[in-house]
CSV table of C-alpha atoms in Angstrom, one decimal:
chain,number,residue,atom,x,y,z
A,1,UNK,CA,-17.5,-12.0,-17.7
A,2,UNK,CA,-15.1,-9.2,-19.1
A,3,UNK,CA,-18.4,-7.3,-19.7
A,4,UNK,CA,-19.5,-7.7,-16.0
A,5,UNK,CA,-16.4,-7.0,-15.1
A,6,UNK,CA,-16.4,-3.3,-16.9
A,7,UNK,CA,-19.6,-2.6,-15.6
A,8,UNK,CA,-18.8,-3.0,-11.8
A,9,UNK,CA,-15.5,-0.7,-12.8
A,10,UNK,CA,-18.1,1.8,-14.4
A,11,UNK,CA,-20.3,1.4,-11.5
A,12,UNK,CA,-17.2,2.2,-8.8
A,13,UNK,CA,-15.5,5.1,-11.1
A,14,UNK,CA,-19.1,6.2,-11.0
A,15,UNK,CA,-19.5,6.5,-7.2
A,16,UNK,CA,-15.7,7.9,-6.8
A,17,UNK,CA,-16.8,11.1,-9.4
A,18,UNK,CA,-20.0,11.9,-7.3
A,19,UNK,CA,-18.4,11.5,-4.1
A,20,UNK,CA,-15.4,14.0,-5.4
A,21,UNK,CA,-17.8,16.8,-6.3
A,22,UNK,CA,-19.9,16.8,-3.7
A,23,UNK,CA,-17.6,17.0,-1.0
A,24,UNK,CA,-15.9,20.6,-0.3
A,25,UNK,CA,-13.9,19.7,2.6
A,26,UNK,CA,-12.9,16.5,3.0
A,27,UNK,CA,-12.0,13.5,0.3
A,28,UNK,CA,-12.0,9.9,0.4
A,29,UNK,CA,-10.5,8.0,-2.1
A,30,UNK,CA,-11.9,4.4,-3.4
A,31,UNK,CA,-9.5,2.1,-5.6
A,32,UNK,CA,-10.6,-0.4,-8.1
A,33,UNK,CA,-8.3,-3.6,-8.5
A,34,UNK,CA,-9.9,-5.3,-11.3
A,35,UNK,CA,-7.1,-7.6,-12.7
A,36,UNK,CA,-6.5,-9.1,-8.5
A,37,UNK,CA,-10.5,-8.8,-8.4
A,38,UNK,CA,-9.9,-6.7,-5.0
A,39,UNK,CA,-11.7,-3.4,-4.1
A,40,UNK,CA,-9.6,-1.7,-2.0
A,41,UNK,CA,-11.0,1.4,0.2
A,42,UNK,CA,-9.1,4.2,1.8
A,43,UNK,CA,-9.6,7.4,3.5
A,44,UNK,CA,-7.8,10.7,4.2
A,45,UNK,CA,-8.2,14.3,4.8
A,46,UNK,CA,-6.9,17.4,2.2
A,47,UNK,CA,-7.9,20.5,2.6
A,48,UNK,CA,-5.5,22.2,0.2
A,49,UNK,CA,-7.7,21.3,-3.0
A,50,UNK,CA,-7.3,25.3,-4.6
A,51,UNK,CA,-6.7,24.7,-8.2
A,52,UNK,CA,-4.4,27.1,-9.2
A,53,UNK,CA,-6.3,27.2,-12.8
A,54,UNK,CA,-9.7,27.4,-11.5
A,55,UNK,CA,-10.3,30.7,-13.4
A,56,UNK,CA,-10.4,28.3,-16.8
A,57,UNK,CA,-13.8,28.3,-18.0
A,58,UNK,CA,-15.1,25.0,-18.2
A,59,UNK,CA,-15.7,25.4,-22.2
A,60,UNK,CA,-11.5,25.7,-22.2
A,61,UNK,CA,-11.0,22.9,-19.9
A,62,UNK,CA,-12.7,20.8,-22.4
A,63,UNK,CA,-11.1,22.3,-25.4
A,64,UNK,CA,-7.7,21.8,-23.3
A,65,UNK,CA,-8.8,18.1,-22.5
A,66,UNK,CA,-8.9,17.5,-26.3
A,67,UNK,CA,-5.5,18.9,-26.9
A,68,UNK,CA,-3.8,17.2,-23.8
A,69,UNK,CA,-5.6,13.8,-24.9
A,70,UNK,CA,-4.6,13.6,-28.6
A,71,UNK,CA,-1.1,14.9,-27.6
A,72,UNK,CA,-0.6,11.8,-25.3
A,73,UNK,CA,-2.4,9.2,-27.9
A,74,UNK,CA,0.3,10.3,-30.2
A,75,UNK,CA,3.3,9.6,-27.9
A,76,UNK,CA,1.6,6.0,-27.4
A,77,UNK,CA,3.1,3.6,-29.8
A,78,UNK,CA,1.2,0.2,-29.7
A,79,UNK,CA,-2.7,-0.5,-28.5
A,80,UNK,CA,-3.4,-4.2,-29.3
A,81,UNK,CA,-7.1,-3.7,-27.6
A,82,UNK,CA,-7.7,-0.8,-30.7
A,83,UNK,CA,-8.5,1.6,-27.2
A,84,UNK,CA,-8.0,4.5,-28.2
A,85,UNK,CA,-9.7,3.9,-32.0
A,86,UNK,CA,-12.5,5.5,-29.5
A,87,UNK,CA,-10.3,8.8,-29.2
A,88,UNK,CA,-11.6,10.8,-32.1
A,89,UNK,CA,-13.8,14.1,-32.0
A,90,UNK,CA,-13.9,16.5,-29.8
A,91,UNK,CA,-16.5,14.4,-27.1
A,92,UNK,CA,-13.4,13.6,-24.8
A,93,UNK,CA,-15.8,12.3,-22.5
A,94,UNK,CA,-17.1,9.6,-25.1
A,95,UNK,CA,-13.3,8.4,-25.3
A,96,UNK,CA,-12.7,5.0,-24.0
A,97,UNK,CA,-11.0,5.5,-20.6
A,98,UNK,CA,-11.8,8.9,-20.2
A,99,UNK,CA,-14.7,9.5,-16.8
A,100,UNK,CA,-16.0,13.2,-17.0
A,101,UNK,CA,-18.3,15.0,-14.2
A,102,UNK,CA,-20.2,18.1,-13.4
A,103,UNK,CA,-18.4,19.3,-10.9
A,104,UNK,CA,-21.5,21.4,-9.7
A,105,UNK,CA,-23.7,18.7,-9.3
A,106,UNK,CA,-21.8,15.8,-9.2
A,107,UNK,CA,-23.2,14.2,-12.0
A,108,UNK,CA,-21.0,11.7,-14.4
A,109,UNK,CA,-21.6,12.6,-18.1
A,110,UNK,CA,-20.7,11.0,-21.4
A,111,UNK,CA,-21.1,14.0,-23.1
A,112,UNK,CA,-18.6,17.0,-23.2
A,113,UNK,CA,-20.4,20.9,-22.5
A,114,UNK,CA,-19.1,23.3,-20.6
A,115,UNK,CA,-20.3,22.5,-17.4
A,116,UNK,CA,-18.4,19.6,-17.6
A,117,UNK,CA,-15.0,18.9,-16.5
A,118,UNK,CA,-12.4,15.5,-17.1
A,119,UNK,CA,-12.8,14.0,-13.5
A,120,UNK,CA,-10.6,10.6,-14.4
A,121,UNK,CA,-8.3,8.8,-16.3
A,122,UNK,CA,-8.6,4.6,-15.8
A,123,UNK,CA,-7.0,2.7,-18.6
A,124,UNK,CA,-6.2,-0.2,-16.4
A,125,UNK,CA,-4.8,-3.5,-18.8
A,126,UNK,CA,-5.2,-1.9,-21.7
A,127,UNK,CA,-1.7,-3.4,-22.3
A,128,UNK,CA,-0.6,0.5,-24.2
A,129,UNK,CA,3.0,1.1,-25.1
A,130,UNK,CA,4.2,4.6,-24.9
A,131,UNK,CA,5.1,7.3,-22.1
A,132,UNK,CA,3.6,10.1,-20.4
A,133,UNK,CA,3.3,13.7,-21.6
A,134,UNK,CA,3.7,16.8,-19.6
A,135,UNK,CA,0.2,18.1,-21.0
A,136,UNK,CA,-1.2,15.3,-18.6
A,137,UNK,CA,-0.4,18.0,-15.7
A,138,UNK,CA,-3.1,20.0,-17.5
A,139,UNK,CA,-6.2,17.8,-16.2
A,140,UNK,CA,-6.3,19.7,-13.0
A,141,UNK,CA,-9.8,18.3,-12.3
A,142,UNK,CA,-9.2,14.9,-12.3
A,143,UNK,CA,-9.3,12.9,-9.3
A,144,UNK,CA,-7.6,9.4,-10.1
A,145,UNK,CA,-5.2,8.1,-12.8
A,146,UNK,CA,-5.3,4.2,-13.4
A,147,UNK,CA,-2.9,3.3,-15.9
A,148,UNK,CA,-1.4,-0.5,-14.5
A,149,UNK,CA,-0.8,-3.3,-16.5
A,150,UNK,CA,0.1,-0.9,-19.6
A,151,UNK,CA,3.9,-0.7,-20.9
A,152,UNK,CA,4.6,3.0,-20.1
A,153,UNK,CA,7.8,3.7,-19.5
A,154,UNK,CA,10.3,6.7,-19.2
A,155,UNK,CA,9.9,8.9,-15.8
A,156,UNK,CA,7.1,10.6,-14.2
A,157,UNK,CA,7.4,14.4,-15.5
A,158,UNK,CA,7.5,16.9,-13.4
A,159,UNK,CA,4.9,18.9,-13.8
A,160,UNK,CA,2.6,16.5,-12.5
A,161,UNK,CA,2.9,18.3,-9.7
A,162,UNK,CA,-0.1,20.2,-10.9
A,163,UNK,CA,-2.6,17.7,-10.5
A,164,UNK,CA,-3.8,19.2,-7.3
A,165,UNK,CA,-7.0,17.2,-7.3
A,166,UNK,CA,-5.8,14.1,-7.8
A,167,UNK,CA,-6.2,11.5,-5.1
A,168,UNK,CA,-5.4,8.0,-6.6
A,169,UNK,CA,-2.4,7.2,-8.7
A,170,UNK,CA,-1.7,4.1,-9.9
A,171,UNK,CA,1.1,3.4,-12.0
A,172,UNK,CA,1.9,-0.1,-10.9
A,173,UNK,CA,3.0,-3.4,-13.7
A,174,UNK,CA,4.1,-0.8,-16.1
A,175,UNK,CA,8.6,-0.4,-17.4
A,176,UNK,CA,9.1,2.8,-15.6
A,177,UNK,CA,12.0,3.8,-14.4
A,178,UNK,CA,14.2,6.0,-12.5
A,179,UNK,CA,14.8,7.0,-9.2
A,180,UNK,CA,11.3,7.5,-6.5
A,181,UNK,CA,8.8,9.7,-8.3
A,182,UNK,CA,9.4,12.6,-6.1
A,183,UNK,CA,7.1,14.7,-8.3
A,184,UNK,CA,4.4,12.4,-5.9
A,185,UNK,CA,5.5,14.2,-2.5
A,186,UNK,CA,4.2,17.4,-4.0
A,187,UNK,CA,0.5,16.3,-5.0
A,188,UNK,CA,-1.4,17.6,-2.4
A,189,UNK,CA,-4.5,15.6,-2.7
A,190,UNK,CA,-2.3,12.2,-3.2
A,191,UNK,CA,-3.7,9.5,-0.5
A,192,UNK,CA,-3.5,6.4,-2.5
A,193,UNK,CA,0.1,5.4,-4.0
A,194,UNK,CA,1.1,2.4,-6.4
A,195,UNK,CA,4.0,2.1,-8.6
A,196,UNK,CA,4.8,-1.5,-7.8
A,197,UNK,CA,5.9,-4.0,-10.5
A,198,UNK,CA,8.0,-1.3,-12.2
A,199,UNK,CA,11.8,-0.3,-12.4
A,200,UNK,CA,12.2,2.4,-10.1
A,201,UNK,CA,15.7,2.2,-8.2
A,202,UNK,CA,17.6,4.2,-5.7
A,203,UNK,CA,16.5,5.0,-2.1
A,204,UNK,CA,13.4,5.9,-0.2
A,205,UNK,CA,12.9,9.8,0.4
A,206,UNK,CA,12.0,10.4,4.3
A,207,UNK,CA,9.4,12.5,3.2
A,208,UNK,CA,7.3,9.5,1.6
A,209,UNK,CA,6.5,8.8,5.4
A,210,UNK,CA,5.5,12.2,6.7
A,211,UNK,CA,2.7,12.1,4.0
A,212,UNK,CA,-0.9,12.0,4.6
A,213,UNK,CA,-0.9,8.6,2.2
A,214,UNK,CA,-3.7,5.7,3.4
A,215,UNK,CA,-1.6,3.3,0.8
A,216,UNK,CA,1.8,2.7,0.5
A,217,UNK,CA,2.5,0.0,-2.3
A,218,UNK,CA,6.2,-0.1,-3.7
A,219,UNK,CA,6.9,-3.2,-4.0
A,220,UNK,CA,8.5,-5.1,-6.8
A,221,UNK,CA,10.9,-2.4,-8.2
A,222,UNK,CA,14.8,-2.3,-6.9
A,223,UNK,CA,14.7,-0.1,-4.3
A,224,UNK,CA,17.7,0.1,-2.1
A,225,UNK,CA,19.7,1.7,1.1
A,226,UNK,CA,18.1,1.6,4.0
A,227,UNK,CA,14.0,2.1,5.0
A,228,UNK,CA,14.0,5.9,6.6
A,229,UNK,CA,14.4,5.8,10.1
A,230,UNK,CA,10.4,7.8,10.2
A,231,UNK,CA,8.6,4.6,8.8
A,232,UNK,CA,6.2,5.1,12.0
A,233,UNK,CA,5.3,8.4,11.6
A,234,UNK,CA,3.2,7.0,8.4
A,235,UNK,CA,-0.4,7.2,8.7
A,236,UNK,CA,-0.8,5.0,6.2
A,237,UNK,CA,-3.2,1.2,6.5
A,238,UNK,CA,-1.2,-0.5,4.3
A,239,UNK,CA,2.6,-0.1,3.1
A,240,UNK,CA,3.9,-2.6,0.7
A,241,UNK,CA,7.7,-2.9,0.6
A,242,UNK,CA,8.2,-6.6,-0.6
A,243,UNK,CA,10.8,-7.8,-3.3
A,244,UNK,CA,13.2,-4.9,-3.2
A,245,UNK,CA,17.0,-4.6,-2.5
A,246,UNK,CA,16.5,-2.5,0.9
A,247,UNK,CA,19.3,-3.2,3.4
A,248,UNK,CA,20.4,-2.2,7.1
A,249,UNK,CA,17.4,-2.9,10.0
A,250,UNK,CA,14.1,-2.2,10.4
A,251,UNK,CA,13.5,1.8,12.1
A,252,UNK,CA,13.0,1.5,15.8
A,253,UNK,CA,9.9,4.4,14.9
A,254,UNK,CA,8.6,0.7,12.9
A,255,UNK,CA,7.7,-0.3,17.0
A,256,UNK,CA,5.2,2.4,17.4
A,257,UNK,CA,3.2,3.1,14.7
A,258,UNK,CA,-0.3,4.1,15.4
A,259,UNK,CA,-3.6,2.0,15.3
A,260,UNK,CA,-4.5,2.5,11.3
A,261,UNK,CA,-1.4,0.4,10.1
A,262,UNK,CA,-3.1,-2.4,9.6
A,263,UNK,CA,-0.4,-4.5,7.0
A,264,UNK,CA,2.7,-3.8,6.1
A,265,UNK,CA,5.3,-6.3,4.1
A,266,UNK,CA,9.0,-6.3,4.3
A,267,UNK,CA,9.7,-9.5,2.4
A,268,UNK,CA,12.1,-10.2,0.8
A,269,UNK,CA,14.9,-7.8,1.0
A,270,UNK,CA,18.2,-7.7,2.9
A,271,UNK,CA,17.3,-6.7,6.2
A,272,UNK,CA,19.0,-7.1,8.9
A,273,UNK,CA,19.3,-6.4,13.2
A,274,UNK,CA,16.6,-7.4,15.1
A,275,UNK,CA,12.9,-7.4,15.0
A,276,UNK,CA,12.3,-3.6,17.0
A,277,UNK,CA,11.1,-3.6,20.5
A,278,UNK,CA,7.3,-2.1,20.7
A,279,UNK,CA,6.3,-3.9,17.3
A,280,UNK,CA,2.8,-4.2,18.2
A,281,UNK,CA,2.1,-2.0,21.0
A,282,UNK,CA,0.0,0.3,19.9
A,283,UNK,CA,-1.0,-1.3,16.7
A,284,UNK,CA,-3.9,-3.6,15.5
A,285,UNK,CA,-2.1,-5.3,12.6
A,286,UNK,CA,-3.6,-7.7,10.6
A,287,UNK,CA,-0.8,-8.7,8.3
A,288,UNK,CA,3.2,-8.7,9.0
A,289,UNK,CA,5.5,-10.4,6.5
A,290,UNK,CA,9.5,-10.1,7.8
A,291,UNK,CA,10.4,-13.4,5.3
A,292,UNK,CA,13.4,-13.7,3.4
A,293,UNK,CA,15.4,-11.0,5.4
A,294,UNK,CA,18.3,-12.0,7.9
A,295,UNK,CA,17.3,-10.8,11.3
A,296,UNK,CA,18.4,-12.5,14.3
A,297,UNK,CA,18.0,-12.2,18.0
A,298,UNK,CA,14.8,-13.2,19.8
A,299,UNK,CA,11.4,-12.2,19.0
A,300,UNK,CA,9.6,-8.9,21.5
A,301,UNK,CA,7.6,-9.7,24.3
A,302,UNK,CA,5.3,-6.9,22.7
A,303,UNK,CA,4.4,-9.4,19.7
A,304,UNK,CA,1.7,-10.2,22.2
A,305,UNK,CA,0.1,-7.3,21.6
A,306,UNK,CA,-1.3,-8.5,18.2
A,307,UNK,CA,-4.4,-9.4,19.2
A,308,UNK,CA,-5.7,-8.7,15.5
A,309,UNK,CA,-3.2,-10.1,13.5
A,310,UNK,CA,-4.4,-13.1,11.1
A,311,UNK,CA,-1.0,-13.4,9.1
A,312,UNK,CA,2.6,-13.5,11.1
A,313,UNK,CA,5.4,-14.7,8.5
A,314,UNK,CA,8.7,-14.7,9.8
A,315,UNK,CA,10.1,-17.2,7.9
A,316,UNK,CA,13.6,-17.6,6.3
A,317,UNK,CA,15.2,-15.4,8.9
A,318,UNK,CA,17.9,-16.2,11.3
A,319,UNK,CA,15.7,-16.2,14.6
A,320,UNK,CA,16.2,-18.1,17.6
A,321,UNK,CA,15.1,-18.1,20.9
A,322,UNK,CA,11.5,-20.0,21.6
A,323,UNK,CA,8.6,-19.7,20.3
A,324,UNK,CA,6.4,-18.8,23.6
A,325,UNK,CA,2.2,-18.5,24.4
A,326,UNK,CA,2.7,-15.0,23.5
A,327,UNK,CA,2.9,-15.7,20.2
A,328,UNK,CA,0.9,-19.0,19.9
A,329,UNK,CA,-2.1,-17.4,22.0
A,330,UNK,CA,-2.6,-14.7,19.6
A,331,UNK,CA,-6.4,-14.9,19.0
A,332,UNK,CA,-6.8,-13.6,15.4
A,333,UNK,CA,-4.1,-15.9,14.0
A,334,UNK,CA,-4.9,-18.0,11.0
A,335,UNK,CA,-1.4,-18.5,9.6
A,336,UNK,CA,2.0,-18.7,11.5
A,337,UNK,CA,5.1,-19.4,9.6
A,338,UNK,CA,8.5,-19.6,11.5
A,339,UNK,CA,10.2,-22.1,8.6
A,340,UNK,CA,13.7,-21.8,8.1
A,341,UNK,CA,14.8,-20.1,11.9
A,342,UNK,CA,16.7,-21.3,14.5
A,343,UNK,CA,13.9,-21.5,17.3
A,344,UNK,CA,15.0,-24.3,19.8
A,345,UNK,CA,11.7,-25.0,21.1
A,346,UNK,CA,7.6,-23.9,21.1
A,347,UNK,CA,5.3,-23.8,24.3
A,348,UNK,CA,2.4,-25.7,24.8
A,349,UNK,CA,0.0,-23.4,23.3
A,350,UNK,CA,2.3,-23.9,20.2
A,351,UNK,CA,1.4,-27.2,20.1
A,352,UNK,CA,-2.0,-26.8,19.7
A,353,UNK,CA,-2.4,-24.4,16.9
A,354,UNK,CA,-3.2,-27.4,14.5
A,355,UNK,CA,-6.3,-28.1,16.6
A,356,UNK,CA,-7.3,-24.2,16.1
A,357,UNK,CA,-7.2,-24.3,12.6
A,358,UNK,CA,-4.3,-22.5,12.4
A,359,UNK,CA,-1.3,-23.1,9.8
A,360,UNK,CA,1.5,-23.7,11.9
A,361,UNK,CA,4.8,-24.1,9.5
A,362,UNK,CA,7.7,-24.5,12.3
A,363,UNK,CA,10.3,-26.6,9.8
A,364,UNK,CA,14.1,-26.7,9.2
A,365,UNK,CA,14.6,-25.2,12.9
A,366,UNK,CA,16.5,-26.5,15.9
A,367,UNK,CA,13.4,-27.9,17.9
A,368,UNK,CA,14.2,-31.2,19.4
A,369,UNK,CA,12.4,-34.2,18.5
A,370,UNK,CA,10.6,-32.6,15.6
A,371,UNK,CA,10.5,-33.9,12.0
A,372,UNK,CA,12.3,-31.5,9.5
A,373,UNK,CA,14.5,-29.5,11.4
A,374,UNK,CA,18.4,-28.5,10.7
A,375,UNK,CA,21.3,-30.8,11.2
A,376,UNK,CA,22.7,-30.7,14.4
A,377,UNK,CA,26.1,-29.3,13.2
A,378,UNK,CA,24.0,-26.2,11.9
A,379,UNK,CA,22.3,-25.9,15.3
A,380,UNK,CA,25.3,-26.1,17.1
A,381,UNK,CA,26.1,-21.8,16.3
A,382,UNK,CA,23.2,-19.8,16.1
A,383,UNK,CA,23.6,-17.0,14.2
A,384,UNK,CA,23.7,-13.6,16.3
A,385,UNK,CA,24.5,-15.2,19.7
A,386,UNK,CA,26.4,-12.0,20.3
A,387,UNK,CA,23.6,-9.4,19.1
A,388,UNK,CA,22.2,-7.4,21.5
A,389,UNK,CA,18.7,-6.4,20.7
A,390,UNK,CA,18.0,-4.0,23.5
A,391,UNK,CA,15.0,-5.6,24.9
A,392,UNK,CA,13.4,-3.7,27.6
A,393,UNK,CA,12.2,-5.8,30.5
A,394,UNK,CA,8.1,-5.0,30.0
A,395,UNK,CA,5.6,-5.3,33.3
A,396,UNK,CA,3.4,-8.1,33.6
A,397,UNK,CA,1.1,-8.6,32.1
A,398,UNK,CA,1.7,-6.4,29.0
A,399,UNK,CA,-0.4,-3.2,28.8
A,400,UNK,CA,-0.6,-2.8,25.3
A,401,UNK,CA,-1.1,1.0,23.9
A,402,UNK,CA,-4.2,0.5,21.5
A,403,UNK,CA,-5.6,-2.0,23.8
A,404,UNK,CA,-5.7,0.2,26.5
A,405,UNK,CA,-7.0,3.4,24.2
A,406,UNK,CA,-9.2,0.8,22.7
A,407,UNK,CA,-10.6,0.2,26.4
A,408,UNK,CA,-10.3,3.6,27.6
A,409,UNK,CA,-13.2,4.9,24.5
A,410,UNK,CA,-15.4,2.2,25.4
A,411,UNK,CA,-15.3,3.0,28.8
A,412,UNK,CA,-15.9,6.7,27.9
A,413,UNK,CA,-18.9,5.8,25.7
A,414,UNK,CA,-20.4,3.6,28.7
A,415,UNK,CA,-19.8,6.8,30.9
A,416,UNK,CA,-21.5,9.0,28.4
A,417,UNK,CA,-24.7,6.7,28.3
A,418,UNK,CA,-25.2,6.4,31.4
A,419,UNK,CA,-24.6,10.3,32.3
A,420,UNK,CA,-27.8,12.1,32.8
C-alpha cells in the first residue's frame, strides 16, 4: 500500500513539474494530501514569476542545489525513515525527496545536468527533526515545498522571500513557532498556504486577505485578537481558521465574499456578536462551521441564499430565535447541526429533514415538546436578548447576488446561441 501510495505522489509531483514549465503566463497549483488521502486542487493567476537569479547557469544552479541540500541535512538532527541516507553525491536529483525538471521542456529528470533545475522539495511524513536554513531561499526554481508531518521547528527565515517561483507551501503538523510567517505575504507566486497543526501565535496580518491565495489553512496553532475586518476581500476557496484563540466578531466584509469561497471554518474559537447580515448572498458555500464560538442574536434571512451548502454547523453557540424554511429548505443540505442553542422552535420543513436524508441535530435547545432540550430555568433568559444585530429588512423573495449573476450568464449564453 505505502508503495502505491508513493507512486500516485510521484505520479501528481510529476504532472505539477510539467505543468510549471510549460506555462509562461499563468500557474496553477495542485496539492497532494497523502497522509488525509485527499487531493486537493487550486488555481490562481501570477504574473510576477522574474527570478531575480535567472542569469545563474543552470550547471551553478545545480552545484548550488548540492551546497544548499547538504547544508540543511546537517541542521537536521534525527531521520528515523534513514531519508536522507539517499543524500549523497552530487545527483541532487537522485536524493529522496528531491523532484528536478527541465525547465525548457518540461520534462522531470532523475539525473542532475545542466539543463536541469530543482523544481521541488516534498518530504511529507518523513517524521525529520531539525529546522530550516536560509540557503533554502537559494532554490529559486522550485515550485512547491511539502515538508508536514516532520518536527521542524524554529521560524520561517526571512529570506524565503526569494522563492519567487514557489506556489505551494506546506508546512503544516510540524513545532514551529512564532508569530504569522510574514515572510509568506512577500512570495509572489504563493497561492496555496498551510501551516496548521503548528505553534504560531499572535494575530492575523490584514494583508493575508488581500492576497491572491486559493487556500487558506491556519488552523490548529494559537492565533489570537480579532479576524481582520477584510476577511471578504479574500479570493481564496477554502480558508481554515478552526481551533485557535481568535476573539471579537466575525468582519461584516465575512457577508459578501464572492462566489469562489466555497468553505471556510471558524470553529472553535471565542467569537462573538452575531452571525453578519449578507452571509450567503453572493456566495455558493459548500461548507460553514461557526461551532464552539458564543454568538447570539437570530440567524440572517440571507442564509437562504445557500443553495449549495452541504454542511451548516452552528452548534454550541448562543442562538435563538427559530429555526425557519429558509434554512430547512436549503436544497444541498446533508448535515444541519443547531445542538447546544437556544432556538425556541423549527418550521415544518424542519421537521422533515429526517425524511430527506439529512442529519438534523437540534438538542439541548428551548424547543417545546422535544426530547433533549435545556431546563426550563436555562430557557427562561436567553442570552443576548438585548443585542442588536442590525438586520436589514430584505425584499421578498430574496434575490440572492450569485444566483442572480449565476442566472444572468446563462441567460447571456442562451442569447449568444441563438444570435445569428
Amino acid at each position: 500500500m505505502k508503495s502505491q501510495n508513493s507512486l500516485i505522489l510521484a505520479y501528481y509531483l510529476f504532472l505539477i513539474l510539467i505543468h510549471h514549465f510549460t506555462t509562461t503566463k499563468a500557474s496553477f497549483g495542485v496539492g497532494v494530501g497523502v497522509g488525509g488521502g485527499v487531493v486537493w486542487i487550486g488555481g490562481g493567476n501570477n504574473n510576477n514569476n522574474q527570478n531575480p537569479k535567472s542569469f545563474e547557469s543552470p550547471t551553478s544552479k545545480m552545484d548550488s542545489a548540492y551546497s544548499v541540500l547538504q547544508t540543511w541535512k546537517s541542521s537536521i538532527t534525527h531521520d528515523p525513515l534513514k531519508i536522507l541516507d539517499s543524500w549523497v553525491g552530487s545527483n541532487v536529483c537522485s536524493y529522496k525527496g528531491i523532484f528536478c525538471a527541465n525547465p525548457e521542456n518540461g520534462i522531470a529528470s532523475t539525473t542532475a545536468s545542466a539543463s536541469v533545475v530543482v523544481a521541488g522539495i516534498d518530504l511529507n511524513h518523513a517524521n525529520l527533526k531539525g529546522t530550516f536554513v536560509k540557503e533554502l531561499s537559494l532554490l529559486t526554481d522550485m515550485t512547491l515545498l511539502h515538508l508536514n508531518s516532520n518536527r521542524f521547528s524554529g521560524t520561517v527565515p526571512e529570506n524565503f522571500k526569494d522563492l519567487v517561483s514557489l506556489q505551494e507551501l506546506d508546512l503544516s503538523n510540524n513545532q514551529l513557532s512564532g508569530s504569522f510567517p510574514l515572510v509568506t505575504l512577500y512570495m509572489p507566486s504563493l497561492i496555496y498556504l498551510d501551516i496548521r497543526f503548528n505553534f504560531f501565535s499572535g494575530s492575523l496580518p490584514q494583508e493575508l486577505f488581500n492576497k491572491n491565495l486559493d487556500a487558506i489553512f491556519l488552523n490548529n496553532n494559537q492565533f489570537e485578537g480579532e479576524i481582520p475586518t477584510n476577511l471578504g476581500n479574500s479570493p481564496a476557496s477554502v480558508i481554515n481558521l478552526a481551533n485557535n484563540k481568535l476573539s471579537g466578531n466575525i468582519p461584516a466584509s465575512f457577508g459578501f465574499m464572492g462566489s469562489k469561497i466555497k468553505e471556510i471554518l471558524f470553529l472553535n474559537n471565542q467569537l462573538t456578536g452575531c452571525i453578519p447580515e449578507g452571509v450567503g448572498l453572493f456566495t455558493e458555500m459548500e461548507v460553514l462551521d461557526v461551532s464552539f464560538n458564543s454568538l447570539m442574536g437570530h440567524l440572517p434571512d440571507t442564509l437562504s441564499c445557500l443553495q449549495n451548502i452541504e454542511v451548516l454547523n452552528l452548534a454550541h453557540n448562543q442562538l435563538s430565535g427559530e429555526l425557519s424554511d429558509i434554512i430547512c429548505s436549503l436544497r444541498s443540505l446533508a448535515n444541519l447541526t443547531v445542538a447546544y442553542n437556544f432556538f425556541s422552535g423549527f418550521s415544518q420543513q424542519c421537521s422533515k429533514l429526517n425524511f430527506r436524508n439529512v442529519g438534523f441535530d437540534f438538542s439541548l435547545n428551548c424547543i417545546p415538546g422535544r426530547i433533549m432540550q435545556r431546563p426550563e430555568p436555562e430557557c427562561s433568559m436567553i442570552p443576548g436578548g438585548s443585542l442588536s444585530c442590525l438586520r436589514i429588512p430584505t425584499p421578498k423573495p430574496l434575490v440572492c447576488g450569485s444566483m442572480y449573476v449565476s442566472a444572468s450568464k446563462n441567460t447571456d449564453s442562451t442569447s449568444q446561441s441563438h444570435s445569428p
